[in-house]
Amino acid sequence: MKVVFQITSSTPEAQKAMLGQLNNLLQYYHDRQVRITVEVVVHGDAYGLLFAAGNPLAGRVEDLYDRAVSWLICQNTINGKQLQMDQLLSFVQVVPAAVAHLVERQAEGWSYIRC
């Protein structure tokens, strides 16, 4: 099972909802002893979800990373928002273009969830 999530919203409600969905998904497959691969692609206004400092959700993001969730940010977002990598949580990976990454994952058979 492979799942890729997309989030572009900066609202705390949308981000908390996605974190809850991730937790529920991981627990569901853990209980059934089924292996699952999960990526979260962050772009647009959602970039603050991956900030290290001043991010009230950083602990939850890190907990999910510890449970094997990969966190990806779009290079176009980094450029457009003039972000520095040292602002982001240390485990965040960069993809050149979030939309292209999502298209590729879907072509590879990954399930797609938009939050």
Coordinates of N, CA and C in Angstrom, one line a residue:
M1 N 0.9 -1.2 0.0 CA 0.0 0.0 0.0 C 0.9 1.2 0.0
K2 N 0.6 2.1 -0.9 CA 1.4 3.4 -1.0 C 0.4 4.6 -1.2
V3 N 0.6 5.6 -0.3 CA -0.4 6.7 -0.3 C 0.4 8.0 -0.3
V4 N 0.0 8.9 -1.1 CA 0.6 10.3 -1.1 C -0.5 11.3 -0.8
F5 N -0.2 12.1 0.2 CA -1.1 13.2 0.7 C -0.6 14.5 0.1
Q6 N -1.5 15.4 -0.2 CA -1.2 16.7 -0.7 C -1.9 17.7 0.2
I7 N -1.1 18.7 0.7 CA -1.8 19.8 1.4 C -1.2 21.2 1.0
T8 N -2.1 22.1 0.8 CA -1.7 23.5 0.4 C -2.3 24.5 1.3
S9 N -3.1 24.1 2.3 CA -3.8 25.1 3.2 C -2.9 25.4 4.4
S10 N -3.0 26.7 4.7 CA -2.3 27.2 5.9 C -3.2 27.2 7.2
T11 N -4.4 26.8 7.0 CA -5.3 26.9 8.2 C -5.0 25.8 9.2
P12 N -5.0 26.1 10.4 CA -4.7 25.1 11.5 C -5.7 24.0 11.4
E13 N -7.0 24.3 11.1 CA -8.0 23.3 11.0 C -7.7 22.2 9.9
A14 N -7.3 22.7 8.8 CA -7.0 21.7 7.7 C -5.7 20.9 8.0
Q15 N -4.7 21.6 8.6 CA -3.5 20.9 8.9 C -3.7 19.9 10.0
K16 N -4.5 20.2 11.1 CA -4.8 19.3 12.2 C -5.6 18.1 11.6
A17 N -6.6 18.4 10.7 CA -7.4 17.3 10.2 C -6.5 16.3 9.4
M18 N -5.6 16.9 8.6 CA -4.7 16.0 7.9 C -3.8 15.1 8.8
L19 N -3.3 15.7 9.9 CA -2.5 15.0 10.8 C -3.3 13.9 11.5
G20 N -4.5 14.2 11.8 CA -5.4 13.2 12.3 C -5.7 12.0 11.3
Q21 N -5.9 12.4 10.1 CA -6.1 11.4 9.1 C -4.9 10.5 8.9
L22 N -3.7 11.1 8.9 CA -2.5 10.3 8.8 C -2.4 9.3 10.0
N23 N -2.6 9.8 11.2 CA -2.6 9.0 12.4 C -3.5 7.8 12.2
N24 N -4.8 8.1 11.9 CA -5.8 7.0 11.7 C -5.4 6.0 10.7
L25 N -4.9 6.5 9.5 CA -4.5 5.6 8.5 C -3.3 4.6 8.9
L26 N -2.3 5.2 9.6 CA -1.2 4.4 10.1 C -1.7 3.4 11.1
Q27 N -2.6 3.8 12.0 CA -3.1 2.9 13.0 C -3.9 1.8 12.4
Y28 N -4.7 2.1 11.4 CA -5.5 1.1 10.8 C -4.7 0.0 10.2
Y29 N -3.6 0.4 9.4 CA -2.8 -0.6 8.8 C -1.8 -1.3 9.8
H30 N -1.4 -0.6 10.8 CA -0.6 -1.2 11.9 C -1.4 -2.3 12.6
D31 N -2.7 -2.1 12.9 CA -3.6 -3.0 13.6 C -3.7 -4.3 12.7
R32 N -3.7 -4.1 11.4 CA -3.9 -5.2 10.5 C -2.6 -5.9 10.0
Q33 N -1.5 -5.3 10.6 CA -0.1 -5.8 10.2 C 0.1 -5.8 8.7
V34 N -0.3 -4.6 8.1 CA -0.1 -4.4 6.7 C 0.9 -3.3 6.6
R35 N 1.9 -3.5 5.7 CA 2.9 -2.4 5.5 C 2.3 -1.3 4.6
I36 N 2.6 -0.1 5.0 CA 2.1 1.1 4.2 C 3.3 2.1 4.1
T37 N 3.3 2.7 2.9 CA 4.3 3.8 2.6 C 3.5 5.0 2.5
V38 N 3.9 6.1 3.2 CA 3.1 7.4 3.2 C 4.1 8.5 2.9
E39 N 3.7 9.4 2.0 CA 4.4 10.7 1.8 C 3.4 11.8 1.9
V40 N 3.8 12.9 2.4 CA 3.0 14.1 2.5 C 3.8 15.2 1.7
V41 N 3.1 15.7 0.6 CA 3.7 16.7 -0.2 C 3.0 18.1 0.2
V42 N 3.9 18.9 0.7 CA 3.5 20.2 1.2 C 3.9 21.3 0.2
H43 N 2.9 22.1 -0.2 CA 3.3 23.3 -1.1 C 2.3 24.4 -0.9
G44 N 2.5 25.5 -1.6 CA 1.7 26.6 -1.5 C 1.7 27.2 -0.1
D45 N 0.6 27.6 0.4 CA 0.6 28.2 1.7 C 0.7 27.3 2.9
A46 N 0.8 26.0 2.7 CA 1.0 25.0 3.8 C 2.4 24.9 4.4
Y47 N 3.3 25.6 3.8 CA 4.7 25.5 4.1 C 5.0 25.6 5.6
G48 N 4.3 26.4 6.3 CA 4.5 26.6 7.8 C 4.4 25.4 8.6
L49 N 3.6 24.4 8.0 CA 3.5 23.1 8.7 C 4.9 22.4 8.9
L50 N 5.8 22.8 8.1 CA 7.1 22.1 8.2 C 8.2 23.0 8.9
F51 N 7.8 24.2 9.4 CA 8.7 25.0 10.1 C 9.2 24.4 11.4
A52 N 10.4 24.6 11.8 CA 10.9 24.0 13.0 C 10.6 24.9 14.2
A53 N 10.8 26.3 14.0 CA 10.5 27.2 15.1 C 9.1 27.8 15.0
G54 N 8.5 28.0 16.2 CA 7.2 28.7 16.2 C 6.1 27.9 15.6
N55 N 6.2 26.6 15.4 CA 5.2 25.8 14.8 C 4.6 24.9 15.9
P56 N 3.3 25.2 16.2 CA 2.7 24.4 17.3 C 2.4 22.9 16.9
L57 N 2.5 22.6 15.6 CA 2.2 21.3 15.1 C 3.5 20.5 14.8
A58 N 4.7 21.1 15.1 CA 6.0 20.4 14.7 C 6.1 19.1 15.4
G59 N 5.7 19.0 16.7 CA 5.8 17.7 17.4 C 5.0 16.6 16.8
R60 N 3.8 17.0 16.3 CA 2.9 16.0 15.7 C 3.5 15.5 14.3
V61 N 4.1 16.5 13.6 CA 4.7 16.2 12.3 C 5.9 15.2 12.6
E62 N 6.7 15.6 13.6 CA 7.9 14.7 13.9 C 7.5 13.4 14.4
D63 N 6.4 13.2 15.2 CA 5.9 11.9 15.6 C 5.5 11.1 14.4
L64 N 4.9 11.7 13.4 CA 4.5 11.0 12.2 C 5.7 10.6 11.4
Y65 N 6.7 11.4 11.3 CA 8.0 11.1 10.7 C 8.6 9.9 11.3
D66 N 8.6 9.8 12.7 CA 9.1 8.7 13.4 C 8.4 7.4 13.1
R67 N 7.1 7.6 12.6 CA 6.3 6.4 12.2 C 6.4 6.1 10.7
A68 N 7.5 6.7 10.1 CA 7.9 6.4 8.7 C 7.1 7.2 7.7
V69 N 6.5 8.3 8.0 CA 5.9 9.2 7.1 C 7.0 10.1 6.5
S70 N 7.1 10.2 5.2 CA 8.0 11.1 4.5 C 7.4 12.5 4.3
W71 N 8.1 13.5 4.6 CA 7.6 14.9 4.4 C 8.4 15.6 3.3
L72 N 7.7 16.0 2.3 CA 8.3 16.6 1.1 C 7.8 18.1 1.0
I73 N 8.6 18.9 0.5 CA 8.2 20.3 0.2 C 8.7 20.6 -1.2
C74 N 7.9 21.5 -1.8 CA 8.1 21.8 -3.2 C 9.2 22.9 -3.3
Q75 N 10.2 22.7 -4.3 CA 11.2 23.7 -4.5 C 10.6 25.0 -5.0
N76 N 9.6 24.9 -5.8 CA 8.9 26.1 -6.3 C 8.3 26.9 -5.1
T77 N 7.8 26.3 -4.1 CA 7.3 26.9 -2.9 C 8.5 27.6 -2.2
I78 N 9.5 26.8 -2.0 CA 10.7 27.4 -1.3 C 11.2 28.7 -2.0
N79 N 11.3 28.6 -3.3 CA 11.7 29.8 -4.1 C 10.7 30.9 -4.0
G80 N 9.4 30.6 -4.2 CA 8.4 31.6 -4.2 C 8.2 32.3 -2.9
K81 N 8.3 31.6 -1.8 CA 8.1 32.1 -0.5 C 9.5 32.6 0.2
Q82 N 10.5 32.4 -0.6 CA 11.9 32.8 -0.1 C 12.2 32.1 1.2
L83 N 12.0 30.8 1.2 CA 12.3 30.1 2.5 C 13.8 29.6 2.4
Q84 N 14.3 29.4 3.6 CA 15.6 28.8 3.8 C 15.4 27.4 4.4
M85 N 16.3 26.5 4.0 CA 16.1 25.1 4.4 C 16.3 25.0 6.0
D86 N 17.1 25.9 6.5 CA 17.3 25.8 8.0 C 16.1 26.3 8.8
Q87 N 15.1 26.8 8.1 CA 13.8 27.1 8.8 C 12.9 25.9 8.9
L88 N 13.2 24.8 8.2 CA 12.4 23.6 8.1 C 12.9 22.5 9.1
L89 N 12.0 21.7 9.4 CA 12.4 20.5 10.2 C 13.5 19.7 9.5
S90 N 14.4 19.2 10.2 CA 15.6 18.6 9.6 C 15.3 17.4 8.7
F91 N 14.2 16.7 8.8 CA 14.0 15.6 8.0 C 13.2 15.8 6.7
V92 N 12.9 17.1 6.4 CA 12.1 17.5 5.3 C 12.9 17.3 4.0
Q93 N 12.3 16.7 3.0 CA 13.0 16.5 1.7 C 12.4 17.4 0.7
V94 N 13.1 17.8 -0.3 CA 12.7 18.7 -1.4 C 12.4 17.9 -2.7
V95 N 11.2 18.3 -3.3 CA 11.0 17.8 -4.6 C 10.9 19.0 -5.6
P96 N 11.4 18.8 -6.8 CA 11.5 20.0 -7.7 C 10.1 20.7 -7.9
A97 N 9.1 19.9 -8.1 CA 7.7 20.5 -8.4 C 6.7 19.6 -7.8
A98 N 6.0 20.1 -6.8 CA 5.0 19.2 -6.1 C 4.0 18.6 -7.0
V99 N 3.4 19.4 -7.9 CA 2.4 18.9 -8.8 C 2.9 17.8 -9.7
A100 N 4.1 17.9 -10.2 CA 4.7 16.9 -11.0 C 5.0 15.6 -10.2
H101 N 5.4 15.8 -8.9 CA 5.6 14.6 -8.1 C 4.3 13.9 -7.8
L102 N 3.3 14.6 -7.6 CA 2.0 14.0 -7.4 C 1.5 13.2 -8.6
V103 N 1.7 13.8 -9.8 CA 1.3 13.1 -11.1 C 2.1 11.9 -11.2
E104 N 3.4 11.9 -10.9 CA 4.3 10.7 -11.1 C 3.9 9.6 -10.1
R105 N 3.6 10.0 -8.9 CA 3.2 9.0 -7.9 C 1.8 8.4 -8.3
Q106 N 0.9 9.1 -8.8 CA -0.4 8.5 -9.2 C -0.1 7.6 -10.4
A107 N 0.7 8.0 -11.3 CA 1.1 7.1 -12.5 C 1.7 5.8 -12.0
E108 N 2.4 5.9 -10.9 CA 3.1 4.7 -10.3 C 2.1 3.8 -9.5
G109 N 0.9 4.3 -9.4 CA -0.2 3.5 -8.7 C -0.4 3.9 -7.2
W110 N 0.2 5.0 -6.8 CA 0.0 5.4 -5.4 C -1.4 6.0 -5.3
S111 N -2.1 5.7 -4.1 CA -3.3 6.4 -3.8 C -3.1 7.8 -3.5
Y112 N -4.0 8.7 -3.8 CA -3.8 10.1 -3.7 C -4.9 10.7 -2.8
I113 N -4.5 11.5 -1.8 CA -5.4 12.1 -0.8 C -5.1 13.6 -0.8
R114 N -6.1 14.4 -1.1 CA -5.9 15.9 -1.1 C -6.6 16.4 0.2
C115 N -5.8 17.1 1.0 CA -6.3 17.7 2.2 C -6.5 19.2 2.1

